[in-house]
Amino acid sequence: MRRTKILGVGMYLPEREITNQDLEAMEELQTSDEWIRQRTGILTRRFASEGQSGTDLAVEASKEAIENAGLSPDDIDFIIYATLSPDYFFPGNGCFLQDRLFGDRTIGALDVRTQCSGFIYSLSLADSLIKTGQYERILIVGAEIHSTALDFTFAGRDVTVLFGDGAGAVVVGPAPEGHSGILAHALHSEGKYAKELWTEYPASAHNPRVSHEVLDQGRHYPQMNGRMVFKHAVTRMVEVSHEVLAKAGKRVEEVDLLLPHQANIRINQMVASHLGIPEDSVVNTISWTGNTTAATIPICMYEALRQKKLKENDLVLLTAFGAGFTWAASLLHW
Ligand code: UT7
């Protein structure tokens, strides 16, 4: 059976930088650079400018990934778009990206809604579609606009300081003869914890979907049980990493690079330490990106390439945890 390989990587962050000091200066938020740095490892993040959409960010990251793969948009035959912050309720962002990048080429576009695990879920799906020969080259993009849904008052400070906007993209296709490419995936969900990290409004589960009263109560902002999410994130990311290694018949000592989801530097330090992976075999971007949800892993991959930490055939472990709860891991040869 043919194997799948990542052929190119791209990323895009909006230009507007929001430092911890900028957040500290917002009186109503009542936060500090020191608290954010110590508790999360975040120093700065980017916010989209007025009118800039998730699709706008995705277009830039996708163009770079396609170019980086030595391909043109004409070579792509399917789009997978992972996001928790679609531009609109419907249609999905994949359609907007199809229009912007592919025009008259009416290739299929699928949106994936598994939050921070969205990129790994998408990679797993793309891997199957390539292996079975359904498609030749798939564009996977993770892109988020968090900044338009953050509560810049005291009530929202735990969530607001964590998130940033951004996009990351990869192109996958058949691996060259003899290259093992992507080895295994493990995907999980546990919906009983859905409301521990979620956005309640606007929603089709409510009629009307949103009201003035609900907006006044701030129930259209994300709500998070931070401590609980933290504990589950560490446990599950370690567990699913062991699972994917076992599936592929590999030992943790063989891992050359860990690219973890970026939600909190302390989570990643604990995950690496529990797995026994040394610090210099982990790439983190959280200090300058914040949590960009589905975009984090391809951004992290891009950064690993920039730091020249990824060599042909390196064994790379990806792992993520987020709202749903969902968590996942992939293991691949670069
Ligand atoms: O992508 C996956 C989704 N998200 C995550 O994985 C995030 C997981 N959770 C976390 O990263 C951490 O739980 C947080 C960073 C959200 C919070 O850190 P913590 O060490 O768990 O703090 P805490 O929630 O236990 O709060 C400690 C204190 C509280 O004050 P008191 O009760 O001790 O007086 C909070 O009110 O810190 C306070 N606090 C803040 N202070 C300044 C909470 N948020 C802030 C803030 N600035 N932004």
Coordinates of N, CA, C and O and ligand atoms in Angstrom, one line a residue, residues 30-32 35 39-40 116 157-158 161-162 197 224 226-227 229-230 261 263-264 266-267 291 321-322, ligand 1:
Q30 N -7.7 43.2 34.5 CA -7.0 42.9 35.8 C -6.0 41.7 35.6 O -6.1 40.7 36.4
T31 N -5.1 41.9 34.7 CA -4.1 40.8 34.6 C -2.7 41.5 34.6 O -2.6 42.7 34.7
S32 N -1.6 40.6 34.5 CA -0.3 41.2 34.5 C 0.6 40.3 33.6 O 0.4 39.1 33.5
W35 N 2.0 37.4 35.6 CA 1.0 36.2 35.8 C 1.0 35.4 34.5 O 1.1 34.2 34.5
R39 N 2.4 31.6 34.4 CA 1.4 30.5 34.4 C 1.2 29.9 33.0 O 0.7 28.8 33.0
T40 N 1.6 30.6 32.0 CA 1.4 30.0 30.6 C 2.6 30.0 29.7 O 2.6 29.2 28.7
C116 N -8.7 21.9 19.2 CA -7.2 21.8 19.3 C -6.7 20.5 18.6 O -5.5 20.5 18.2
R157 N -10.8 36.9 32.0 CA -9.3 37.0 31.9 C -8.6 35.7 31.8 O -7.5 35.6 31.2
D158 N -9.1 34.6 32.4 CA -8.4 33.3 32.4 C -8.3 32.8 30.9 O -7.3 32.3 30.5
V161 N -6.3 35.8 28.0 CA -4.8 35.9 27.9 C -4.2 34.8 27.1 O -3.0 34.9 26.7
L162 N -4.9 33.7 26.9 CA -4.3 32.5 26.3 C -4.3 32.4 24.8 O -3.4 31.8 24.2
L197 N -15.1 23.3 28.4 CA -14.4 24.3 27.6 C -15.3 24.4 26.3 O -15.3 23.5 25.4
M224 N -14.2 28.3 30.3 CA -13.2 27.2 30.5 C -13.0 26.9 32.0 O -12.8 27.8 32.8
G226 N -10.3 25.9 33.7 CA -8.8 25.9 33.3 C -8.1 24.7 34.0 O -7.3 24.0 33.3
R227 N -8.3 24.6 35.3 CA -7.5 23.6 36.1 C -7.8 22.2 35.6 O -6.9 21.3 35.5
V229 N -9.1 21.3 32.6 CA -8.6 21.1 31.3 C -7.1 20.8 31.3 O -6.6 19.9 30.6
F230 N -6.4 21.6 32.2 CA -4.9 21.4 32.3 C -4.6 19.9 32.7 O -3.8 19.3 32.1
H261 N 0.7 20.3 20.9 CA -0.2 21.4 20.9 C 0.3 22.5 21.8 O 1.0 22.2 22.8
A263 N -0.9 25.1 24.3 CA -1.9 25.8 25.1 C -1.3 26.4 26.3 O -1.8 27.4 26.8
N264 N -0.2 25.8 26.9 CA 0.4 26.3 28.1 C 1.8 25.6 28.1 O 1.9 24.4 28.1
R266 N 3.6 25.0 30.5 CA 3.7 24.0 31.7 C 3.1 22.7 31.3 O 3.6 21.7 31.7
I267 N 2.0 22.7 30.5 CA 1.5 21.4 30.0 C 2.5 20.7 29.2 O 2.8 19.5 29.4
N291 N -2.2 30.4 22.2 CA -2.9 29.2 21.7 C -3.7 29.5 20.4 O -4.6 30.3 20.5
F321 N -4.5 18.2 22.7 CA -5.7 18.0 23.5 C -6.5 19.3 23.5 O -5.9 20.4 23.5
G322 N -7.8 19.2 23.5 CA -8.6 20.4 23.6 C -10.1 20.2 23.8 O -10.5 19.1 24.2
Ligands
UT7_1 O1 -6.1 24.2 24.1 C1 -6.6 23.5 25.2 C2 -7.4 24.4 26.0 N1 -6.8 25.2 27.0 C3 -5.9 24.7 27.9 O2 -5.3 23.7 27.8 C4 -5.7 25.6 29.1 C5 -5.5 24.7 30.3 N2 -5.5 25.5 31.6 C6 -4.5 26.4 31.8 O3 -3.6 26.6 31.0 C7 -4.4 27.0 33.2 O4 -5.4 26.4 34.0 C8 -4.7 28.5 33.2 C9 -3.5 29.3 32.6 C10 -6.0 28.9 32.5 C11 -4.8 29.0 34.6 O5 -3.7 28.7 35.4 P1 -3.8 28.0 36.8 O6 -2.4 27.9 37.3 O7 -4.6 26.8 36.6 O8 -4.5 29.1 37.6 P2 -6.0 29.0 38.4 O9 -7.1 28.9 37.4 O10 -5.9 28.0 39.4 O11 -6.0 30.4 39.0 C12 -5.0 30.9 39.9 C13 -5.3 32.3 40.3 C14 -6.8 32.6 40.6 O12 -6.8 33.6 41.7 P3 -6.9 33.1 43.2 O13 -8.3 32.4 43.2 O14 -5.8 32.2 43.5 O15 -6.9 34.4 43.9 C15 -7.3 33.2 39.4 O16 -8.4 34.1 39.6 O17 -5.0 33.1 39.1 C16 -6.1 34.0 38.9 N3 -6.1 34.3 37.4 C17 -5.5 35.3 36.9 N4 -4.8 36.3 37.4 C18 -4.2 37.2 36.6 C19 -6.8 33.6 36.5 N5 -6.5 34.2 35.3 C20 -5.8 35.2 35.5 C21 -5.2 36.2 34.7 N6 -4.4 37.2 35.2 N7 -5.4 36.2 33.3

